[in-house]
Amino acid sequence: ETLCNATLIIDKGAEWFRGYGEGNSTGTKIVSVSGNVQRPGNYEIELGIPVREVIYGLAGGPPEGRELKCFFPGGSSAPVLTKEHLDLPFTYEAMAEAGSMLGTASVIVVDESQPLVPLALRLAEFYRHESCGKCVPCREGTNWTVKTLERIDEGEGTPMDLDILEQVQGNIIGNCLCVLGDSMAMPVASMLKHFRAEFEEHMEAARKRRHLDDMATFGAGELAAVQEAGAV
């Protein structure tokens, strides 16, 4: 992208390039749109167009009959934004003011069919795997995050786990030797911020499923014991 832009700027001049864009976000940008969209792909856009035009206009939006839940505007390390942010200009400044970042302009779209707890868990597992383990906030923080999300997803979580999960992300952000820990903590913290109720509902539903599974296992064990006793 830089090499392509450089040749055009040399040919046409810097003022020509700055004629595109908005504010300090000048020129064009290659945007990669993936996730729950009908036309995933790479698109060259003028910085400053509405986010809605990127997700719905170019990439076709979520599949028919589904609504957007959230999106990562700058790759998996960017805090998620919601449909309330669709009409913001796609610029570095606007994404930062909304609490996220444009980053690599790798837009990942999540629609309402996707539960966020498993998504957050997959993301945390990736960054835990990538952690070099040199600093405590990242090494322990990514592991704590994975373990807590596993507890929630497996029906062993409690309301306190969400508070701990939120606290762990706060202890990671800004305290690591590099930004890898932050790259996990920022999106996970943003999911909790915007969708805490969904995390609570997922936790309760998982707890009920686990209870039913335990009851079924216990019932099968009792039946087997009775049958064995009858045979004796």
XYZ file of C-alpha atoms in Angstrom:
232
model
C 0.000 0.000 0.000
C 2.796 2.424 0.893
C 4.742 1.650 -2.286
C 1.631 2.086 -4.431
C 0.809 5.416 -2.795
C 4.422 6.619 -2.969
C 4.599 6.290 -6.738
C 1.358 8.250 -7.183
C 2.454 10.949 -4.732
C 5.773 11.337 -6.559
C 3.906 11.636 -9.854
C 1.007 13.871 -8.746
C 2.332 15.581 -5.628
C 1.555 15.560 -1.917
C -1.207 18.154 -2.226
C -3.048 15.871 -4.631
C -2.916 13.015 -2.102
C -4.007 15.280 0.756
C -6.989 16.277 -1.336
C -8.538 12.974 -0.353
C -9.617 12.162 3.179
C -10.781 14.150 6.169
C -8.872 16.090 8.824
C -5.516 14.490 9.560
C -6.684 11.217 7.988
C -5.654 12.076 4.461
C -5.492 9.976 1.316
C -6.947 6.573 0.630
C -6.799 3.343 2.615
C -6.990 -0.344 1.759
C -9.735 -1.756 3.978
C -10.027 -5.501 4.538
C -13.574 -6.501 5.513
C -14.206 -9.994 6.876
C -16.556 -11.832 9.207
C -20.348 -11.859 8.834
C -20.636 -9.925 5.565
C -21.933 -10.925 2.166
C -18.988 -9.585 0.157
C -15.794 -9.949 2.190
C -12.720 -8.551 0.507
C -10.191 -5.731 0.191
C -11.456 -2.306 -0.838
C -9.649 0.964 -1.452
C -11.599 3.807 0.125
C -11.202 7.508 0.715
C -10.666 8.043 4.430
C -13.632 9.821 5.976
C -16.474 7.901 4.348
C -19.051 6.587 6.862
C -18.354 3.206 8.447
C -21.785 2.150 7.227
C -20.635 2.598 3.629
C -17.686 0.277 4.263
C -19.671 -2.507 5.957
C -23.009 -2.264 4.157
C -22.203 -0.429 0.928
C -19.029 -2.228 -0.107
C -19.165 -5.500 1.838
C -22.940 -5.966 1.590
C -23.600 -6.072 5.328
C -24.529 -9.192 7.322
C -26.373 -12.079 5.631
C -30.039 -11.515 4.827
C -32.228 -11.356 7.914
C -29.393 -10.705 10.379
C -28.414 -7.537 12.187
C -24.963 -6.252 13.007
C -23.989 -6.756 16.641
C -20.519 -5.228 16.698
C -17.382 -4.770 14.622
C -13.634 -4.475 15.089
C -12.609 -1.413 13.051
C -8.878 -2.168 13.047
C -8.268 -5.888 13.440
C -8.764 -8.254 16.355
C -6.775 -6.058 18.747
C -9.099 -3.069 18.296
C -11.889 -2.523 20.848
C -15.261 -3.399 19.350
C -17.784 -0.769 18.347
C -21.526 -1.206 17.883
C -24.192 -0.294 15.336
C -24.464 3.083 17.074
C -21.079 3.909 15.545
C -21.945 3.022 11.941
C -22.434 6.616 10.848
C -19.066 7.825 12.146
C -16.467 8.769 9.524
C -13.886 6.052 8.984
C -10.895 8.068 10.181
C -8.155 7.570 12.740
C -9.534 10.423 14.840
C -13.178 9.326 14.845
C -12.366 5.730 15.725
C -10.134 6.903 18.585
C -12.807 9.271 19.914
C -15.305 6.388 19.859
C -12.977 4.344 22.077
C -11.354 2.144 19.452
C -8.754 2.541 16.719
C -8.555 2.301 12.962
C -5.272 0.389 13.184
C -4.739 -1.865 10.193
C -8.218 -1.072 8.811
C -9.025 -4.777 9.014
C -12.744 -4.558 9.744
C -14.169 -7.712 11.332
C -17.973 -7.793 11.391
C -19.930 -9.792 13.983
C -23.663 -10.266 13.520
C -26.349 -11.198 16.042
C -26.006 -14.933 15.322
C -22.558 -15.011 16.974
C -22.330 -15.379 20.783
C -19.629 -13.149 22.200
C -18.300 -15.362 25.014
C -16.891 -18.024 22.635
C -15.581 -15.221 20.399
C -13.816 -13.542 23.314
C -12.435 -16.927 24.384
C -10.980 -17.677 20.930
C -9.407 -14.238 20.819
C -7.905 -14.636 24.308
C -6.566 -18.110 23.455
C -4.791 -16.686 20.411
C -3.037 -13.936 22.352
C -2.164 -16.274 25.223
C -0.489 -18.544 22.672
C 1.364 -15.609 21.121
C 2.595 -14.215 24.441
C 6.359 -14.583 24.913
C 5.816 -14.882 28.668
C 8.481 -12.308 29.551
C 6.261 -9.923 31.525
C 3.786 -10.839 34.250
C 0.762 -8.728 33.187
C 0.650 -10.363 29.749
C 1.696 -13.883 30.727
C -0.628 -14.173 33.704
C -3.304 -11.825 32.431
C -3.922 -13.679 29.176
C -4.003 -16.990 31.050
C -6.409 -15.661 33.692
C -8.642 -14.301 30.943
C -8.766 -17.650 29.128
C -9.450 -19.585 32.333
C -12.221 -17.202 33.411
C -13.914 -17.244 30.006
C -13.700 -21.056 30.011
C -15.429 -21.136 33.397
C -18.190 -18.883 32.108
C -18.633 -20.855 28.891
C -18.667 -24.215 30.686
C -21.323 -23.219 33.219
C -19.024 -22.793 36.208
C -18.970 -18.992 36.233
C -20.402 -16.647 38.842
C -21.279 -12.944 38.647
C -17.990 -12.229 40.447
C -16.103 -13.736 37.490
C -17.252 -10.876 35.276
C -15.933 -8.351 37.773
C -12.626 -10.218 37.966
C -12.466 -10.450 34.162
C -12.953 -6.703 33.887
C -10.352 -6.017 36.572
C -7.773 -8.275 34.906
C -8.096 -6.387 31.607
C -7.535 -3.108 33.438
C -4.419 -4.520 35.072
C -3.032 -5.575 31.675
C -3.646 -2.409 29.646
C -0.640 -0.107 29.717
C 1.427 -2.360 31.984
C 3.105 -4.755 29.525
C 6.552 -4.608 27.962
C 4.900 -4.603 24.533
C 1.351 -4.116 23.277
C 0.480 -7.801 22.850
C -1.246 -7.989 26.224
C -3.161 -4.814 25.442
C -4.157 -6.325 22.096
C -6.174 -8.944 23.961
C -7.318 -6.832 26.898
C -8.726 -3.916 24.884
C -11.220 -5.905 22.767
C -12.232 -8.174 25.677
C -12.797 -5.143 27.924
C -14.849 -3.454 25.182
C -17.063 -6.538 24.779
C -17.750 -6.476 28.514
C -18.446 -2.750 28.372
C -20.960 -2.899 25.522
C -22.446 -6.379 26.054
C -22.196 -7.230 29.758
C -25.844 -8.349 29.772
C -25.053 -10.922 27.061
C -22.160 -12.276 29.135
C -24.513 -12.613 32.118
C -27.176 -14.376 30.039
C -24.582 -16.727 28.503
C -23.249 -17.574 31.957
C -26.717 -18.359 33.318
C -27.692 -20.451 30.287
C -24.415 -22.404 30.498
C -24.978 -22.998 34.228
C -28.452 -24.414 33.543
C -27.134 -26.687 30.780
C -24.418 -27.970 33.085
C -26.984 -28.663 35.805
C -29.164 -30.635 33.397
C -26.145 -32.597 32.149
C -25.128 -33.389 35.727
C -28.652 -34.543 36.548
C -28.729 -36.768 33.466
C -25.349 -38.263 34.369
C -26.456 -38.806 37.964
C -29.703 -40.428 36.791
C -27.852 -42.763 34.457
C -25.505 -43.715 37.285
C -28.396 -44.474 39.632
C -30.096 -46.609 36.968
C -26.920 -48.558 36.407
C -26.546 -49.118 40.144
C -30.122 -50.384 40.435
C -29.668 -52.718 37.505
C -26.438 -54.059 38.983
C -28.109 -54.571 42.364
C -30.993 -56.412 40.724
C -28.601 -58.674 38.892
C -26.884 -59.567 42.194
